[in-house]
Short mmCIF file of C-alpha atoms and ligand atoms in Angstrom, two decimals:
data_model
loop_
_atom_site.label_atom_id
_atom_site.label_comp_id
_atom_site.label_asym_id
_atom_site.label_seq_id
_atom_site.Cartn_x
_atom_site.Cartn_y
_atom_site.Cartn_z
CA UNK A 1 8.11 24.51 13.39
CA UNK A 2 4.16 24.23 14.17
CA UNK A 3 2.65 21.54 16.38
CA UNK A 4 -0.27 19.63 14.91
CA UNK A 5 -2.85 19.05 17.78
CA UNK A 6 -5.39 16.18 18.39
CA UNK A 7 -8.92 16.94 17.98
CA UNK A 8 -10.90 15.39 20.88
CA UNK A 9 -14.46 16.12 22.15
CA UNK A 10 -14.90 19.39 20.11
CA UNK A 11 -11.62 21.18 21.16
CA UNK A 12 -7.65 21.36 19.61
CA UNK A 13 -5.36 19.50 22.06
CA UNK A 14 -1.65 19.50 22.35
CA UNK A 15 0.59 17.46 24.66
CA UNK A 16 4.25 16.83 25.69
CA UNK A 17 5.87 13.65 25.43
CA UNK A 18 6.74 11.84 22.42
CA UNK A 19 6.45 13.23 19.05
CA UNK A 20 7.69 12.64 15.57
CA UNK A 21 8.06 15.03 12.53
CA UNK A 22 6.04 15.59 9.59
CA UNK A 23 7.79 15.47 6.03
CA UNK A 24 7.41 17.81 3.16
CA UNK A 25 8.75 14.82 0.76
CA UNK A 26 9.46 17.57 -2.35
CA UNK A 27 11.85 19.44 -0.20
CA UNK A 28 13.33 16.88 1.96
CA UNK A 29 12.32 19.10 5.15
CA UNK A 30 10.31 18.41 8.40
CA UNK A 31 7.56 20.75 8.16
CA UNK A 32 5.63 19.93 11.65
CA UNK A 33 5.86 17.94 15.08
CA UNK A 34 3.33 15.59 15.49
CA UNK A 35 2.54 14.64 19.11
CA UNK A 36 1.84 10.53 19.57
CA UNK A 37 -1.11 10.10 21.77
CA UNK A 38 -0.57 8.62 25.21
CA UNK A 39 -3.18 5.92 26.68
CA UNK A 40 -4.70 8.42 28.59
CA UNK A 41 -5.29 10.86 25.70
CA UNK A 42 -6.56 8.41 23.58
CA UNK A 43 -9.03 7.40 26.55
CA UNK A 44 -9.89 10.93 26.50
CA UNK A 45 -11.11 10.18 23.04
CA UNK A 46 -12.95 7.59 24.19
CA UNK A 47 -14.89 9.07 26.97
CA UNK A 48 -15.73 11.99 25.08
CA UNK A 49 -17.08 9.38 22.51
CA UNK A 50 -19.03 7.73 25.22
CA UNK A 51 -20.64 10.68 26.59
CA UNK A 52 -21.87 11.77 23.19
CA UNK A 53 -23.21 8.73 22.31
CA UNK A 54 -26.23 8.36 23.74
CA UNK A 55 -27.79 11.66 22.53
CA UNK A 56 -26.36 10.89 18.78
CA UNK A 57 -27.92 7.78 18.82
CA UNK A 58 -31.23 9.17 19.21
CA UNK A 59 -30.98 12.29 16.86
CA UNK A 60 -33.38 11.27 13.82
CA UNK A 61 -31.05 9.98 11.09
CA UNK A 62 -32.78 12.98 8.79
CA UNK A 63 -30.59 15.56 11.28
CA UNK A 64 -27.44 13.13 10.84
CA UNK A 65 -27.53 13.01 7.30
CA UNK A 66 -28.25 17.58 7.22
CA UNK A 67 -24.82 17.61 9.20
CA UNK A 68 -23.52 15.65 5.79
CA UNK A 69 -24.87 17.60 3.26
CA UNK A 70 -23.63 20.67 4.86
CA UNK A 71 -20.08 18.78 5.46
CA UNK A 72 -20.38 18.09 1.81
CA UNK A 73 -20.21 21.74 1.10
CA UNK A 74 -17.52 22.99 3.20
CA UNK A 75 -15.50 20.42 1.91
CA UNK A 76 -16.20 21.30 -1.92
CA UNK A 77 -15.34 24.74 -0.74
CA UNK A 78 -12.15 23.79 0.89
CA UNK A 79 -10.62 21.98 -1.87
CA UNK A 80 -7.80 24.04 -2.91
CA UNK A 81 -7.02 24.27 0.69
CA UNK A 82 -7.24 20.63 1.19
CA UNK A 83 -5.03 19.43 -1.46
CA UNK A 84 -2.38 21.79 -0.68
CA UNK A 85 -2.11 20.42 2.47
CA UNK A 86 -2.32 16.94 1.55
CA UNK A 87 0.32 17.44 -1.35
CA UNK A 88 2.71 19.36 0.80
CA UNK A 89 2.81 16.29 3.17
CA UNK A 90 2.32 13.17 0.43
CA UNK A 91 3.83 14.54 -2.09
CA UNK A 92 1.09 13.35 -5.02
CA UNK A 93 0.20 16.25 -7.51
CA UNK A 94 -2.18 18.66 -6.52
CA UNK A 95 -4.49 17.22 -9.42
CA UNK A 96 -4.15 13.74 -7.69
CA UNK A 97 -4.89 15.48 -4.35
CA UNK A 98 -8.17 16.77 -5.65
CA UNK A 99 -9.08 13.70 -7.28
CA UNK A 100 -8.82 11.67 -4.26
CA UNK A 101 -11.02 14.55 -2.20
CA UNK A 102 -13.93 13.73 -4.68
CA UNK A 103 -13.75 10.53 -4.31
CA UNK A 104 -13.88 10.77 -0.77
CA UNK A 105 -17.02 13.15 -0.90
CA UNK A 106 -18.40 10.48 -2.94
CA UNK A 107 -19.20 8.66 0.17
CA UNK A 108 -20.32 11.92 2.39
CA UNK A 109 -23.02 12.32 -0.54
CA UNK A 110 -23.73 8.51 -0.02
CA UNK A 111 -23.97 9.46 3.99
CA UNK A 112 -26.65 11.81 3.23
CA UNK A 113 -28.99 9.12 2.33
CA UNK A 114 -28.79 8.22 6.12
CA UNK A 115 -32.92 8.00 6.39
CA UNK A 116 -32.97 5.48 3.68
CA UNK A 117 -30.29 3.30 3.81
CA UNK A 118 -31.42 2.66 7.73
CA UNK A 119 -34.99 1.93 7.04
CA UNK A 120 -34.75 -1.33 8.12
CA UNK A 121 -37.10 -4.18 7.04
CA UNK A 122 -40.67 -5.19 7.71
CA UNK A 123 -42.91 -8.02 7.49
CA UNK A 124 -46.70 -7.96 8.22
CA UNK A 125 -48.63 -10.71 9.64
CA UNK A 126 -45.86 -13.12 10.16
CA UNK A 127 -47.98 -15.22 12.51
CA UNK A 128 -51.91 -14.56 13.89
CA UNK A 129 -51.65 -10.80 15.10
CA UNK A 130 -47.85 -10.95 14.55
CA UNK A 131 -45.23 -8.25 13.06
CA UNK A 132 -41.91 -8.48 12.90
CA UNK A 133 -39.15 -6.37 11.58
CA UNK A 134 -35.25 -5.68 11.35
CA UNK A 135 -33.71 -2.54 12.97
CA UNK A 136 -30.06 -1.71 12.31
CA UNK A 137 -28.57 -0.34 15.41
CA UNK A 138 -25.15 1.66 15.96
CA UNK A 139 -22.40 -0.25 18.08
CA UNK A 140 -21.56 2.79 20.36
CA UNK A 141 -18.18 4.00 20.17
CA UNK A 142 -16.25 2.98 16.86
CA UNK A 143 -12.23 3.78 15.51
CA UNK A 144 -10.41 4.05 12.59
CA UNK A 145 -7.29 3.64 11.81
CA UNK A 146 -5.51 4.70 8.28
CA UNK A 147 -2.75 4.90 6.14
CA UNK A 148 -0.35 7.76 4.72
CA UNK A 149 -1.67 7.35 0.81
CA UNK A 150 -5.00 8.65 1.10
CA UNK A 151 -5.33 11.04 4.20
CA UNK A 152 -8.27 12.38 3.10
CA UNK A 153 -10.40 9.96 1.56
CA UNK A 154 -9.50 6.77 3.10
CA UNK A 155 -10.87 8.47 6.54
CA UNK A 156 -14.03 9.66 4.65
CA UNK A 157 -14.65 5.68 3.40
CA UNK A 158 -15.56 5.67 7.32
CA UNK A 159 -16.56 7.92 9.43
CA UNK A 160 -19.28 9.81 7.19
CA UNK A 161 -21.17 5.99 7.17
CA UNK A 162 -20.38 5.35 10.59
CA UNK A 163 -21.79 8.31 12.50
CA UNK A 164 -24.86 8.90 10.01
CA UNK A 165 -25.53 5.15 11.18
CA UNK A 166 -25.48 6.43 15.18
CA UNK A 167 -22.49 5.64 16.53
CA UNK A 168 -18.96 7.68 17.54
CA UNK A 169 -15.93 7.92 15.97
CA UNK A 170 -12.02 7.81 16.89
CA UNK A 171 -9.74 8.40 13.94
CA UNK A 172 -6.42 7.80 14.39
CA UNK A 173 -5.07 8.94 10.96
CA UNK A 174 -1.03 8.39 9.61
CA UNK A 175 1.46 9.90 11.58
CA UNK A 176 3.02 10.86 8.03
CA UNK A 177 0.49 13.57 6.34
CA UNK A 178 -2.27 14.37 9.11
CA UNK A 179 -2.72 17.65 8.55
CA UNK A 180 -5.31 17.33 5.64
CA UNK A 181 -7.27 14.49 7.79
CA UNK A 182 -7.47 17.01 10.77
CA UNK A 183 -8.68 20.11 8.71
CA UNK A 184 -11.36 17.91 6.89
CA UNK A 185 -12.68 16.66 10.74
CA UNK A 186 -12.94 20.19 11.74
CA UNK A 187 -14.68 21.04 8.83
CA UNK A 188 -17.58 18.75 10.53
CA UNK A 189 -17.65 20.23 13.31
CA UNK A 190 -18.17 23.63 11.60
CA UNK A 191 -21.02 21.77 9.59
CA UNK A 192 -23.00 21.10 13.27
CA UNK A 193 -21.55 17.69 14.32
CA UNK A 194 -21.66 17.63 18.18
CA UNK A 195 -18.36 17.83 19.73
CA UNK A 196 -17.07 14.02 20.95
CA UNK A 197 -18.81 12.50 17.90
CA UNK A 198 -15.96 12.43 16.04
CA UNK A 199 -12.03 13.00 17.41
CA UNK A 200 -9.05 12.59 15.48
CA UNK A 201 -5.97 11.23 17.61
CA UNK A 202 -2.27 10.94 16.47
CA UNK A 203 -0.07 8.12 16.97
CA UNK A 204 1.60 5.29 16.53
CA UNK A 205 1.23 1.47 17.26
CA UNK A 206 0.87 2.34 21.15
CA UNK A 207 -2.13 4.72 20.45
CA UNK A 208 -3.46 1.71 17.91
CA UNK A 209 -2.94 -0.98 20.81
CA UNK A 210 -5.20 1.49 23.45
CA UNK A 211 -7.85 1.57 21.08
CA UNK A 212 -7.47 -2.50 20.24
CA UNK A 213 -7.33 -2.77 23.87
CA UNK A 214 -10.09 -0.85 25.36
CA UNK A 215 -13.47 -2.51 26.05
CA UNK A 216 -15.64 0.80 24.85
CA UNK A 217 -14.86 0.33 21.42
CA UNK A 218 -16.83 -1.92 19.44
CA UNK A 219 -15.58 -2.40 15.96
CA UNK A 220 -12.52 -1.43 14.23
CA UNK A 221 -11.53 -0.44 10.66
CA UNK A 222 -8.24 -0.36 9.67
CA UNK A 223 -6.62 0.36 5.89
CA UNK A 224 -2.84 0.03 5.71
CA UNK A 225 -0.43 -2.88 5.12
CA UNK A 226 -1.21 -6.58 5.28
CA UNK A 227 1.31 -7.22 8.84
CA UNK A 228 -0.66 -4.57 10.60
CA UNK A 229 -4.23 -5.45 9.17
CA UNK A 230 -3.58 -9.02 10.20
CA UNK A 231 -2.19 -7.98 13.72
CA UNK A 232 -4.93 -5.55 14.46
CA UNK A 233 -7.43 -8.20 13.05
CA UNK A 234 -6.38 -10.81 15.57
CA UNK A 235 -6.04 -8.74 18.09
CA UNK A 236 -9.33 -6.81 17.53
CA UNK A 237 -11.37 -10.32 17.07
CA UNK A 238 -9.77 -12.18 19.81
CA UNK A 239 -11.28 -9.58 22.35
CA UNK A 240 -15.07 -10.08 20.53
CA UNK A 241 -14.42 -6.81 18.32
CA UNK A 242 -16.04 -6.10 15.01
CA UNK A 243 -12.85 -5.81 12.54
CA UNK A 244 -12.35 -5.08 8.65
CA UNK A 245 -9.00 -4.73 8.01
CA UNK A 246 -8.20 -3.76 4.69
CA UNK A 247 -4.03 -4.62 3.69
CA UNK A 248 -1.82 -4.48 0.81
CA UNK A 249 -1.88 -5.52 -2.50
CA UNK A 250 0.01 -6.62 -5.96
CA UNK A 251 -2.49 -5.77 -8.72
CA UNK A 252 -2.11 -7.25 -11.96
CA UNK A 253 -2.86 -5.97 -15.42
CA UNK A 254 -3.51 -8.79 -18.16
CA UNK A 255 -3.19 -7.46 -21.65
CA UNK A 256 -4.82 -9.57 -24.41
CA UNK A 257 -3.40 -9.71 -28.07
CA UNK A 258 -6.67 -8.28 -29.19
CA UNK A 259 -6.23 -4.95 -26.99
CA UNK A 260 -6.34 -1.45 -28.28
CA UNK A 261 -2.79 -0.92 -27.25
CA UNK A 262 -2.44 2.70 -27.31
CA UNK A 263 -5.53 2.80 -24.95
CA UNK A 264 -4.20 0.34 -22.65
CA UNK A 265 -0.65 2.28 -22.60
CA UNK A 266 -1.89 5.50 -21.64
CA UNK A 267 -4.39 3.76 -18.86
CA UNK A 268 -1.20 1.57 -17.54
CA UNK A 269 0.76 4.69 -17.22
CA UNK A 270 -1.45 6.50 -14.96
CA UNK A 271 -2.31 3.11 -13.14
CA UNK A 272 1.70 2.57 -12.64
CA UNK A 273 2.85 5.91 -12.12
CA UNK A 274 0.62 7.99 -10.70
CA UNK A 275 0.88 8.87 -7.33
CA UNK A 276 4.14 7.62 -7.35
CA UNK A 277 3.28 4.21 -7.76
CA UNK A 278 1.63 4.64 -4.09
CA UNK A 279 -1.93 3.56 -4.53
CA UNK A 280 -3.06 0.18 -2.65
CA UNK A 281 -5.05 -0.23 -6.37
CA UNK A 282 -1.92 0.64 -8.52
CA UNK A 283 -1.06 -1.89 -10.94
CA UNK A 284 2.41 -3.06 -10.55
CA UNK A 285 2.67 -5.82 -12.91
CA UNK A 286 1.45 -6.13 -16.96
CA UNK A 287 0.55 -9.32 -17.73
CA UNK A 288 1.19 -10.09 -21.32
CA UNK A 289 -0.47 -12.98 -23.18
CA UNK A 290 2.18 -13.65 -26.07
CA UNK A 291 5.68 -12.13 -26.73
CA UNK A 292 4.39 -9.92 -29.61
CA UNK A 293 2.05 -7.96 -27.12
CA UNK A 294 5.00 -7.76 -24.61
CA UNK A 295 7.50 -6.17 -27.12
CA UNK A 296 5.37 -3.72 -28.50
CA UNK A 297 4.11 -2.71 -24.69
CA UNK A 298 7.32 -2.13 -23.64
CA UNK A 299 8.11 -0.79 -26.66
CA UNK A 300 5.34 2.15 -26.13
CA UNK A 301 5.80 2.44 -22.47
CA UNK A 302 9.59 3.10 -22.87
CA UNK A 303 9.19 6.87 -24.16
CA UNK A 304 6.48 7.90 -22.15
CA UNK A 305 8.03 6.68 -18.70
CA UNK A 306 11.31 8.93 -19.66
CA UNK A 307 8.73 12.00 -20.18
CA UNK A 308 7.04 11.70 -17.28
CA UNK A 309 7.00 15.24 -15.44
CA UNK A 310 8.15 14.50 -12.34
CA UNK A 311 8.31 17.56 -9.64
CA UNK A 312 7.16 18.89 -6.21
CA UNK A 313 3.51 18.00 -6.29
CA UNK A 314 2.29 21.75 -5.33
CA UNK A 315 3.33 22.61 -8.41
CA UNK A 316 0.55 22.55 -11.22
CA UNK A 317 0.48 19.94 -14.70
CA UNK A 318 3.17 17.47 -13.27
CA UNK A 319 2.55 13.61 -13.68
CA UNK A 320 4.09 12.27 -10.33
CA UNK A 321 5.70 14.09 -7.47
CA UNK A 322 8.23 12.59 -4.29
CA UNK A 323 7.50 9.58 -2.93
CA UNK A 324 6.49 10.04 0.85
CA UNK A 325 9.64 9.77 2.92
CA UNK A 326 13.26 8.91 2.36
CA UNK A 327 13.11 5.36 3.83
CA UNK A 328 10.21 4.71 1.45
CA UNK A 329 12.28 6.27 -1.43
CA UNK A 330 15.34 3.91 -0.14
CA UNK A 331 13.37 0.74 -0.29
CA UNK A 332 12.13 0.93 -3.42
CA UNK A 333 15.30 1.77 -4.75
CA UNK A 334 16.13 -1.64 -2.97
CA UNK A 335 13.78 -3.44 -4.67
CA UNK A 336 14.93 -2.17 -7.73
CA UNK A 337 18.17 -3.25 -7.08
CA UNK A 338 16.55 -6.43 -6.19
CA UNK A 339 15.23 -7.24 -9.33
CA UNK A 340 18.63 -6.56 -11.22
CA UNK A 341 20.27 -9.31 -9.04
CA UNK A 342 17.44 -11.85 -9.79
CA UNK A 343 18.05 -11.25 -13.26
CA UNK A 344 14.93 -9.16 -14.58
CA UNK A 345 15.82 -6.77 -17.64
CA UNK A 346 15.47 -3.03 -16.01
CA UNK A 347 14.56 -1.48 -19.38
CA UNK A 348 13.92 2.27 -17.39
CA UNK A 349 16.14 2.95 -14.49
CA UNK A 350 14.15 5.76 -12.28
CA UNK A 351 17.40 5.66 -9.74
CA UNK A 352 19.47 9.15 -9.15
CA UNK A 353 16.71 11.50 -10.18
CA UNK A 354 17.11 14.70 -8.70
CA UNK A 355 14.63 17.60 -9.41
CA UNK A 356 16.40 21.11 -9.93
CA UNK A 357 15.31 23.35 -6.81
CA UNK A 358 14.40 20.11 -4.94
CA UNK A 359 17.55 18.24 -4.87
CA UNK A 360 16.75 17.43 -0.82
CA UNK A 361 13.52 15.63 -1.94
CA UNK A 362 12.45 12.18 -2.03
CA UNK A 363 11.92 12.17 -6.02
CA UNK A 364 12.87 8.46 -7.67
CA UNK A 365 11.42 8.23 -11.41
CA UNK A 366 9.56 5.61 -13.21
CA UNK A 367 11.06 2.31 -13.52
CA UNK A 368 10.14 -0.42 -15.99
CA UNK A 369 11.41 -4.57 -15.69
CA UNK A 370 10.68 -6.62 -18.31
CA UNK A 371 11.02 -10.49 -17.68
CA UNK A 372 10.07 -10.57 -14.30
CA UNK A 373 9.09 -14.25 -13.12
CA UNK A 374 7.17 -15.53 -10.03
CA UNK A 375 9.69 -16.57 -7.76
CA UNK A 376 11.57 -12.83 -7.57
CA UNK A 377 10.88 -10.65 -4.43
CA UNK A 378 10.16 -7.67 -6.95
CA UNK A 379 6.70 -9.97 -8.41
CA UNK A 380 5.96 -11.51 -4.91
CA UNK A 381 6.16 -7.95 -2.91
CA UNK A 382 4.51 -4.79 -2.97
CA UNK A 383 6.99 -2.22 -3.77
CA UNK A 384 4.71 0.69 -3.11
CA UNK A 385 6.15 2.81 -5.79
CA UNK A 386 6.80 3.92 -9.37
CA UNK A 387 7.75 0.27 -10.48
CA UNK A 388 5.96 -1.60 -13.20
CA UNK A 389 6.77 -5.55 -13.63
CA UNK A 390 6.34 -6.94 -17.17
CA UNK A 391 5.75 -10.96 -16.61
CA UNK A 392 5.07 -12.62 -20.08
CA UNK A 393 2.46 -15.71 -20.35
CA UNK A 394 0.97 -17.82 -23.33
CA UNK A 395 -2.46 -18.19 -22.84
CA UNK A 396 -5.26 -16.08 -20.54
CA UNK A 397 -5.27 -19.29 -18.59
CA UNK A 398 -1.88 -18.93 -17.79
CA UNK A 399 -2.37 -15.36 -16.76
CA UNK A 400 -5.80 -15.85 -15.02
CA UNK A 401 -3.30 -18.92 -12.91
CA UNK A 402 -0.31 -16.78 -12.00
CA UNK A 403 -2.98 -14.39 -10.44
CA UNK A 404 -4.97 -16.46 -8.60
CA UNK A 405 -1.44 -18.04 -7.35
CA UNK A 406 -0.49 -14.20 -6.00
CA UNK A 407 -0.93 -14.11 -2.02
CA UNK A 408 -2.85 -10.43 -2.97
CA UNK A 409 -6.10 -9.97 -4.13
CA UNK A 410 -6.85 -6.41 -4.01
CA UNK A 411 -7.97 -5.31 -7.76
CA UNK A 412 -7.28 -6.27 -10.87
CA UNK A 413 -7.89 -5.48 -14.93
CA UNK A 414 -8.04 -7.35 -18.57
CA UNK A 415 -7.28 -5.35 -21.69
CA UNK A 416 -9.03 -7.23 -24.41
CA UNK A 417 -12.04 -6.50 -26.95
CA UNK A 418 -12.78 -10.16 -26.45
CA UNK A 419 -16.32 -10.37 -24.58
CA UNK A 420 -15.85 -13.97 -24.04
CA UNK A 421 -12.32 -13.64 -22.54
CA UNK A 422 -13.50 -10.78 -20.31
CA UNK A 423 -16.44 -12.98 -18.89
CA UNK A 424 -14.10 -15.70 -18.15
CA UNK A 425 -12.00 -13.78 -16.31
CA UNK A 426 -14.73 -11.54 -14.33
CA UNK A 427 -15.77 -15.41 -12.99
CA UNK A 428 -13.11 -16.96 -12.56
CA UNK A 429 -10.54 -14.75 -11.14
CA UNK A 430 -9.28 -14.70 -7.41
CA UNK A 431 -9.73 -11.03 -6.96
CA UNK A 432 -12.03 -8.60 -4.95
CA UNK A 433 -11.98 -5.46 -7.36
CA UNK A 434 -12.33 -6.25 -11.18
CA UNK A 435 -12.02 -4.16 -14.14
CA UNK A 436 -12.37 -4.77 -17.60
CA UNK A 437 -11.03 -2.01 -19.51
CA UNK A 438 -10.83 -0.05 -16.38
CA UNK A 439 -7.18 0.06 -15.02
CA UNK A 440 -8.27 1.09 -11.18
CA UNK A 441 -11.75 -0.46 -10.67
CA UNK A 442 -12.17 1.34 -7.61
CA UNK A 443 -15.84 0.88 -6.82
CA UNK A 444 -17.93 4.02 -6.14
CA UNK A 445 -19.18 5.02 -3.09
CA UNK A 446 -22.69 3.09 -3.36
CA UNK A 447 -20.92 -0.49 -4.03
CA UNK A 448 -18.07 -1.70 -1.80
CA UNK A 449 -14.30 -1.60 -1.76
CA UNK A 450 -12.24 -4.59 -0.66
CA UNK A 451 -10.08 -7.20 -1.47
CA UNK A 452 -9.71 -10.96 -1.35
CA UNK A 453 -6.82 -13.53 0.35
CA UNK A 454 -4.55 -11.43 1.93
CA UNK A 455 -5.60 -8.29 0.99
CA UNK A 456 -8.61 -8.14 3.94
CA UNK A 457 -9.38 -9.49 6.74
CA UNK A 458 -12.81 -9.71 8.03
CA UNK A 459 -16.25 -10.25 6.23
CA UNK A 460 -17.17 -7.06 5.17
CA UNK A 461 -15.92 -4.72 2.49
CA UNK A 462 -15.35 -0.73 3.35
CA UNK A 463 -18.18 1.70 2.55
CA UNK A 464 -21.39 1.30 0.40
CA UNK A 465 -24.01 -1.36 1.81
CA UNK A 466 -21.46 -3.50 3.36
CA UNK A 467 -20.38 -0.31 5.29
CA UNK A 468 -23.85 0.66 6.67
CA UNK A 469 -23.92 -3.49 7.70
CA UNK A 470 -20.17 -3.16 9.34
CA UNK A 471 -21.40 -0.08 12.01
CA UNK A 472 -24.95 -1.21 12.63
CA UNK A 473 -26.08 -4.63 14.04
CA UNK A 474 -29.21 -6.10 13.42
CA UNK A 475 -32.30 -6.35 15.87
CA UNK A 476 -34.93 -8.16 14.71
CA UNK A 477 -38.17 -8.02 16.80
CA UNK A 478 -41.22 -9.33 16.81
CA UNK A 479 -44.65 -8.08 18.22
CA UNK A 480 -48.06 -9.48 18.94
CA UNK A 481 -50.88 -8.03 19.88
CA UNK A 482 -53.72 -10.00 20.62
CA UNK A 483 -57.19 -9.03 20.42
CA UNK A 484 -58.74 -8.41 23.17
CA UNK A 485 -61.40 -11.15 23.73
CA UNK A 486 -59.03 -13.89 22.42
CA UNK A 487 -57.41 -16.27 24.91
CA UNK A 488 -54.59 -18.02 23.35
CA UNK A 489 -53.39 -21.87 25.32
CA UNK A 490 -50.04 -22.47 26.36
CA UNK A 491 -48.53 -23.88 23.36
CA UNK A 492 -45.50 -26.37 23.97
CA UNK A 493 -44.63 -27.26 20.79
CA UNK A 494 -41.91 -25.04 19.05
CA UNK A 495 -43.65 -22.19 17.62
CA UNK A 496 -44.59 -22.25 14.05
CA UNK A 497 -47.67 -21.89 11.66
P1 NAD B 501 1.06 1.04 7.51
O1 NAD B 501 0.77 -0.28 7.49
O2 NAD B 501 2.48 0.85 7.57
O3 NAD B 501 -0.01 1.98 8.80
C1 NAD B 501 -1.11 2.14 8.44
C2 NAD B 501 -1.59 2.46 9.92
O4 NAD B 501 -0.94 1.63 10.51
C3 NAD B 501 -1.18 4.34 10.21
O5 NAD B 501 -2.27 5.04 10.79
C4 NAD B 501 0.13 3.63 11.11
O6 NAD B 501 0.15 4.66 11.92
C5 NAD B 501 -0.47 2.23 12.01
N1 NAD B 501 0.80 1.24 12.14
C6 NAD B 501 1.97 1.48 11.74
N2 NAD B 501 2.62 0.29 12.25
C7 NAD B 501 1.53 -0.41 13.55
C8 NAD B 501 1.74 -1.00 14.69
N3 NAD B 501 3.11 -2.05 14.57
N4 NAD B 501 0.90 -1.22 15.14
C9 NAD B 501 -0.02 -0.34 14.74
N5 NAD B 501 -0.87 0.22 14.15
C10 NAD B 501 0.32 0.66 13.53
O7 NAD B 501 0.42 1.38 6.06
P2 NAD B 501 0.99 2.89 5.26
O8 NAD B 501 2.39 2.70 4.95
O9 NAD B 501 0.36 4.04 6.09
O10 NAD B 501 0.13 2.52 4.18
C11 NAD B 501 0.75 1.61 2.62
C12 NAD B 501 -0.33 0.43 2.66
O11 NAD B 501 -1.25 0.30 3.12
C13 NAD B 501 -0.06 -0.11 1.32
O12 NAD B 501 0.60 -1.88 1.83
C14 NAD B 501 -0.76 -0.47 0.96
O13 NAD B 501 -1.24 -1.13 -0.05
C15 NAD B 501 -2.28 -0.37 1.85
N6 NAD B 501 -3.58 0.23 1.58
C16 NAD B 501 -4.23 -0.34 1.52
C17 NAD B 501 -5.91 -0.24 1.19
C18 NAD B 501 -6.57 -1.18 0.81
O14 NAD B 501 -7.42 -0.84 0.52
N7 NAD B 501 -7.17 -2.65 0.68
C19 NAD B 501 -5.71 1.35 0.62
C20 NAD B 501 -5.07 2.25 0.58
C21 NAD B 501 -3.80 1.60 1.47
#
């Protein structure tokens, strides 16, 4: 079994000590050993970042952007290799892996605009012979901690922008599927990034705690589950760090009686079962306005769920691969059991699925529950698997109340032909990202990504304009060049025009 190294100060580094196995979820076999960084290893990445910062901070933004242009090309040239690595360790299909990489590359393209996005603000003549401007300066050493479900895209939400803003970045990817993340960081060095500006360290809670506790780390970007997001936010902010911590989700799709049902069903199939439901924007609840819509929806979904093509993600032409680990598969199966015990109607049961030739893989077929009610655990909690729950309500207002009462507020969507209903929904819904006839409203890279309520801790969303604000601090400069002959008397009143 090969050992996956850290990437510190431009060098691949291995260490003896605590390690975990990385699995291929399609075969159920351990394929790599992953060392878990010690405090000393984390400190060496911090030291490298600190040493690289002064020169990188003073590198012209246009030069930093040139690295991003080359990086984008390398990512595109290596798409097949990266997708293969994602699929091998995460389990998602190759097409899905290529899709996440493309959405990640969007963020590199946005970062290519560094000279434009860092231009600052300037006001001439704010007073007699006085000009003022705001400059956006880097924070220094910043760190990112990322989840397993998008090993390429989520890190790319963070460090391209952080580094074109002049920071040095330490990435702690998920321990479950780190190989594509590491390869991508190596491509960034190949693109000409000076060593130390980005390091990748593998690890678990101990590594994350070392980053939280290090005074040199000025900001933390986190994406993962809500309990860990809350922990990182409270521990980080307690130490005076800037933190954006994106957490879990329960995303509802509202189906209005006038919706184009066939298109809504196609959209829901991809949004609920794509990537085996392991997406923070996956639709896991279909809220049907009226029994007629619910009956028709269930009737149309059942044959499509039963026909899902499920197999090893690295085979082409599939709809769904396995879950990421055996533990994740068992957890999702446990929720299915729980839903049945709570009285929901299990219309399609995907448990017990085996894939020929991959009998040890972590597979679970698509599951569908009808008659789900708000007090059930399968409604309240994030399942993070291929399970769609149908909730029946009588009106749009009732649907919106249900969504607004939920603890999570990441994404949601409405399927309708009624502009008035859609407008009301967009205005009043307590959710950070909203789709109208769009099931996965993941904002493009030049808008920002983030949920509301317990789906995000912190003020600024990820990437886009909020990302620029997160990775820079404003300095406001007021400058006066008096005319030589003039003399101005002391002024004891507060300066004003
Ligand atoms: P996770 O919270 O288990 O792990 C995320 C990261 O935190 C990993 O790098 C992990 O090593 C680290 N970590 C785990 N336990 C820790 C602890 N006790 N202390 C400190 N660090 C710890 O999440 P996951 O299972 O990798 O990813 C799935 C979750 O991520 C889901 O809840 C999903 O909704 C969420 N997610 C959210 C978004 C979003 O944008 N809101 C995007 C993707 C995933």
